[in-house]
Coordinates of C-alpha atoms in Angstrom, one line a residue:
Chain A
A793 CA -0.2 0.2 -0.3
Q794 CA 1.8 3.9 -0.7
S795 CA 2.5 5.9 2.1
V796 CA 3.4 9.4 2.3
T797 CA 5.0 11.0 5.7
Q798 CA 5.7 14.8 6.1
P799 CA 7.2 14.6 9.7
D800 CA 7.2 17.9 9.6
I801 CA 3.6 18.7 11.5
H802 CA 4.5 23.3 11.4
I803 CA 7.1 25.1 10.8
T804 CA 8.3 28.3 11.2
V805 CA 9.9 30.2 8.8
S806 CA 11.2 34.1 9.5
E807 CA 10.2 36.3 5.6
G808 CA 13.1 36.2 2.6
A809 CA 13.9 32.5 5.0
S810 CA 15.1 29.9 2.3
L811 CA 12.3 27.2 3.1
E812 CA 12.6 23.2 2.6
L813 CA 9.4 20.4 3.6
R814 CA 9.9 17.2 3.7
C815 CA 7.7 14.6 2.2
N816 CA 9.0 10.4 2.4
Y817 CA 6.3 8.2 0.2
S818 CA 6.6 3.8 -0.3
Y819 CA 5.0 2.6 -2.9
G820 CA 6.0 -0.2 -5.1
A821 CA 6.5 0.9 -8.0
T822 CA 7.6 4.6 -10.4
P823 CA 5.4 6.9 -8.0
Y824 CA 3.1 10.1 -9.2
L825 CA 4.1 13.1 -7.5
F826 CA 2.7 15.4 -6.0
W827 CA 2.9 19.2 -3.9
Y828 CA -0.5 20.7 -2.7
V829 CA -1.0 24.4 -0.9
Q830 CA -4.5 24.5 1.1
S831 CA -4.8 28.6 2.4
P832 CA -7.5 28.7 5.7
G833 CA -10.6 28.8 4.4
Q834 CA -9.6 27.3 0.9
G835 CA -9.9 23.7 -1.1
L836 CA -5.9 22.2 -2.7
Q837 CA -4.0 23.9 -4.9
L838 CA -1.7 22.0 -7.5
L839 CA 1.8 23.6 -6.3
L840 CA 3.6 21.4 -8.7
K841 CA 4.4 17.5 -10.0
Y842 CA 6.5 14.8 -10.3
F843 CA 5.7 11.7 -13.0
S844 CA 9.1 10.7 -14.5
G845 CA 11.4 13.0 -16.6
D846 CA 13.8 15.2 -14.7
T847 CA 13.8 14.9 -11.0
L848 CA 14.3 18.6 -10.5
V849 CA 10.6 19.9 -10.5
Q850 CA 9.6 23.2 -10.2
G851 CA 6.6 24.6 -9.4
I852 CA 4.5 27.5 -9.5
K853 CA 5.6 30.0 -7.0
G854 CA 8.8 29.7 -7.0
F855 CA 8.8 26.2 -5.8
E856 CA 10.9 23.3 -6.7
A857 CA 11.0 19.6 -5.2
E858 CA 13.0 17.6 -6.1
F859 CA 12.3 13.8 -6.1
K860 CA 14.9 11.2 -5.0
R861 CA 14.4 7.8 -5.5
S862 CA 17.0 6.5 -3.4
Q863 CA 15.8 7.9 -0.5
S864 CA 12.4 8.1 -1.3
S865 CA 11.9 11.4 -1.0
F866 CA 10.3 14.3 -2.9
N867 CA 10.9 17.6 -0.8
L868 CA 9.8 20.5 -1.3
R869 CA 11.9 24.5 -1.6
K870 CA 12.0 27.7 -2.0
P871 CA 15.1 29.9 -2.0
S872 CA 13.9 33.4 -0.7
V873 CA 9.6 32.9 1.5
H874 CA 7.0 35.5 1.8
W875 CA 4.5 36.3 4.5
S876 CA 1.8 34.8 1.5
D877 CA 3.6 31.1 1.7
A878 CA 1.6 30.9 4.6
A879 CA -1.0 27.8 4.7
E880 CA -0.9 24.6 4.9
Y881 CA 1.5 22.3 2.3
F882 CA 0.5 18.9 1.7
C883 CA 2.5 15.6 -0.2
A884 CA 1.0 13.1 -2.3
V885 CA 1.1 9.8 -4.1
G886 CA -0.9 8.2 -7.0
A887 CA -0.8 5.1 -9.1
S888 CA -1.1 7.4 -12.5
Q889 CA -1.6 11.1 -13.2
G890 CA -5.4 10.6 -13.2
Y891 CA -5.8 11.3 -9.7
Q892 CA -6.9 8.1 -8.8
K893 CA -6.1 6.2 -5.0
V894 CA -4.3 9.6 -4.9
T895 CA -2.6 8.9 -0.8
F896 CA -2.6 12.4 0.7
G897 CA 0.9 13.4 4.3
T898 CA -0.8 14.9 7.3
G899 CA 0.1 18.3 5.8
T900 CA 2.9 20.8 7.3
K901 CA 1.4 23.9 8.5
L902 CA 4.2 27.0 7.8
Q903 CA 4.6 30.1 9.6
V904 CA 5.9 33.2 8.0
I905 CA 7.5 35.8 10.5
P906 CA 8.9 38.7 9.8
Chain B
G1357 CA -6.3 27.9 -14.0
A1358 CA -9.8 25.7 -14.6
V1359 CA -12.3 26.6 -11.6
V1360 CA -14.6 24.2 -9.9
S1361 CA -17.4 25.9 -7.0
Q1362 CA -17.8 24.0 -3.8
H1363 CA -21.3 25.1 -1.7
P1364 CA -22.1 25.6 0.7
S1365 CA -18.4 26.8 2.3
R1366 CA -19.9 25.9 5.7
V1367 CA -23.4 24.1 7.0
I1368 CA -24.1 23.5 10.2
C1369 CA -27.0 21.4 10.9
K1370 CA -29.2 19.1 13.6
S1371 CA -28.2 15.9 14.3
G1372 CA -30.9 13.5 11.8
T1373 CA -31.3 15.6 8.9
S1374 CA -29.5 15.6 5.8
V1375 CA -26.9 17.7 3.9
K1376 CA -25.8 18.7 0.0
I1377 CA -23.2 19.0 -1.0
E1378 CA -22.4 20.9 -4.7
C1379 CA -19.2 21.3 -6.4
R1380 CA -19.5 22.4 -9.7
S1381 CA -16.8 22.7 -12.3
L1382 CA -17.3 26.0 -14.1
D1383 CA -15.5 26.7 -16.8
F1384 CA -14.8 22.8 -18.2
Q1385 CA -16.5 19.1 -18.3
A1386 CA -15.1 16.4 -16.1
T1387 CA -16.4 12.9 -16.4
T1388 CA -14.3 12.7 -12.5
M1389 CA -14.5 13.7 -9.1
F1390 CA -13.5 13.1 -6.2
W1391 CA -14.3 13.5 -2.9
Y1392 CA -12.2 13.9 -0.2
R1393 CA -12.8 14.0 3.5
Q1394 CA -10.7 16.3 5.9
F1395 CA -10.1 15.4 9.9
P1396 CA -8.9 17.7 11.6
K1397 CA -4.6 17.6 12.3
Q1398 CA -4.6 14.8 9.7
S1399 CA -4.7 14.2 5.8
L1400 CA -7.7 14.1 3.0
M1401 CA -9.2 10.3 2.9
L1402 CA -10.6 9.2 -0.6
M1403 CA -14.2 9.0 0.4
A1404 CA -15.0 7.9 -3.7
T1405 CA -14.8 8.8 -6.5
S1406 CA -17.6 9.3 -8.8
N1407 CA -17.9 9.4 -12.9
E1408 CA -20.5 11.0 -15.3
G1409 CA -24.3 8.6 -15.7
S1410 CA -22.9 5.8 -13.6
K1411 CA -22.5 4.8 -9.9
A1412 CA -20.4 5.8 -8.1
T1413 CA -17.2 3.8 -6.5
Y1414 CA -16.6 3.9 -2.5
E1415 CA -13.4 3.0 -1.2
Q1416 CA -13.4 0.1 1.4
G1417 CA -15.0 1.8 5.3
V1418 CA -17.3 4.5 3.2
E1419 CA -21.3 4.2 3.8
K1420 CA -23.0 4.5 0.7
D1421 CA -25.7 4.9 1.3
K1422 CA -25.2 7.0 3.6
F1423 CA -23.0 8.8 1.8
L1424 CA -24.3 9.2 -1.4
I1425 CA -22.9 10.8 -4.6
N1426 CA -24.9 11.4 -7.2
H1427 CA -22.4 12.8 -10.5
A1428 CA -25.5 13.7 -12.7
S1429 CA -24.5 15.7 -15.1
L1430 CA -20.4 16.8 -16.7
T1431 CA -20.1 19.8 -14.8
L1432 CA -21.9 19.1 -11.1
S1433 CA -21.1 16.4 -8.3
T1434 CA -23.2 16.1 -5.1
L1435 CA -22.9 14.5 -1.9
T1436 CA -25.6 13.8 -0.2
V1437 CA -25.0 13.2 3.4
T1438 CA -28.2 11.5 5.3
S1439 CA -29.0 11.5 8.7
A1440 CA -25.7 12.8 10.4
H1441 CA -24.3 12.1 13.5
P1442 CA -21.7 14.8 15.5
E1443 CA -19.6 12.3 13.9
D1444 CA -19.9 13.1 10.4
S1445 CA -18.3 16.6 11.2
S1446 CA -15.2 17.4 9.5
F1447 CA -13.9 18.9 6.3
Y1448 CA -15.1 17.5 3.1
I1449 CA -12.8 18.2 -0.3
C1450 CA -14.1 17.6 -4.1
S1451 CA -11.6 17.7 -6.9
A1452 CA -13.1 17.3 -11.1
R1453 CA -10.4 15.5 -13.7
D1454 CA -10.4 17.1 -17.1
S1455 CA -9.9 16.2 -20.8
R1456 CA -6.2 16.3 -19.6
W1457 CA -6.3 13.9 -16.5
Q1458 CA -5.6 16.6 -14.2
A1459 CA -7.7 17.3 -11.7
F1460 CA -8.8 20.6 -8.9
F1461 CA -10.3 21.6 -6.0
G1462 CA -13.2 22.8 -5.0
Q1463 CA -12.4 25.2 -1.7
G1464 CA -15.0 22.9 0.9
T1465 CA -17.0 23.0 2.7
R1466 CA -17.1 22.8 7.0
L1467 CA -20.2 20.1 8.1
T1468 CA -20.5 20.5 11.7
V1469 CA -23.0 18.2 13.1
V1470 CA -24.9 19.8 16.3

């Protein structure tokens, strides 16, 4: 069975600092990996996804993520955080790009301080 | 990007009553929609997959008689929580998949059963 672990429940960073959110997955075959962001009271917005090819994926809002098969990780990064990035971030793994049987992690809440 | 509208965003109902949640794809046709449930401090759990014109496929452990899903058109799916109880209180989110198999999420519905 596929699973996703986001070890950090809550992270606080200063505005302008770099950010890395961790995500580890468990899946038997080549995974389809996603990062979503959820602002308070909002639905989920897709930041980026990895299906195949280049293991460094660029997303929206200046985010990127790197797929490391050897570490079963798909960490999300941003070089300089803005106050508007404060939100909850979810990593997800799926068996296909069709979003069937997508499993979400428990989320990491990001707080940005001035 | 494509827009998925979910209504209502918040609803409070009395125990024993039924509540209907709508999920609409505003600018694309969605042959497939997904319904998720999110408990506090937990991740999203897929409840069911609905395909237009056919019966929904429920995940294991989800009562199909309690959570009625109707996907009568290519732009609308509804989730009805029947005979709601306090333990049904949760955050419900839908997502709709377009022809390129990209999924877009609604803003979610906070259901409180009193």
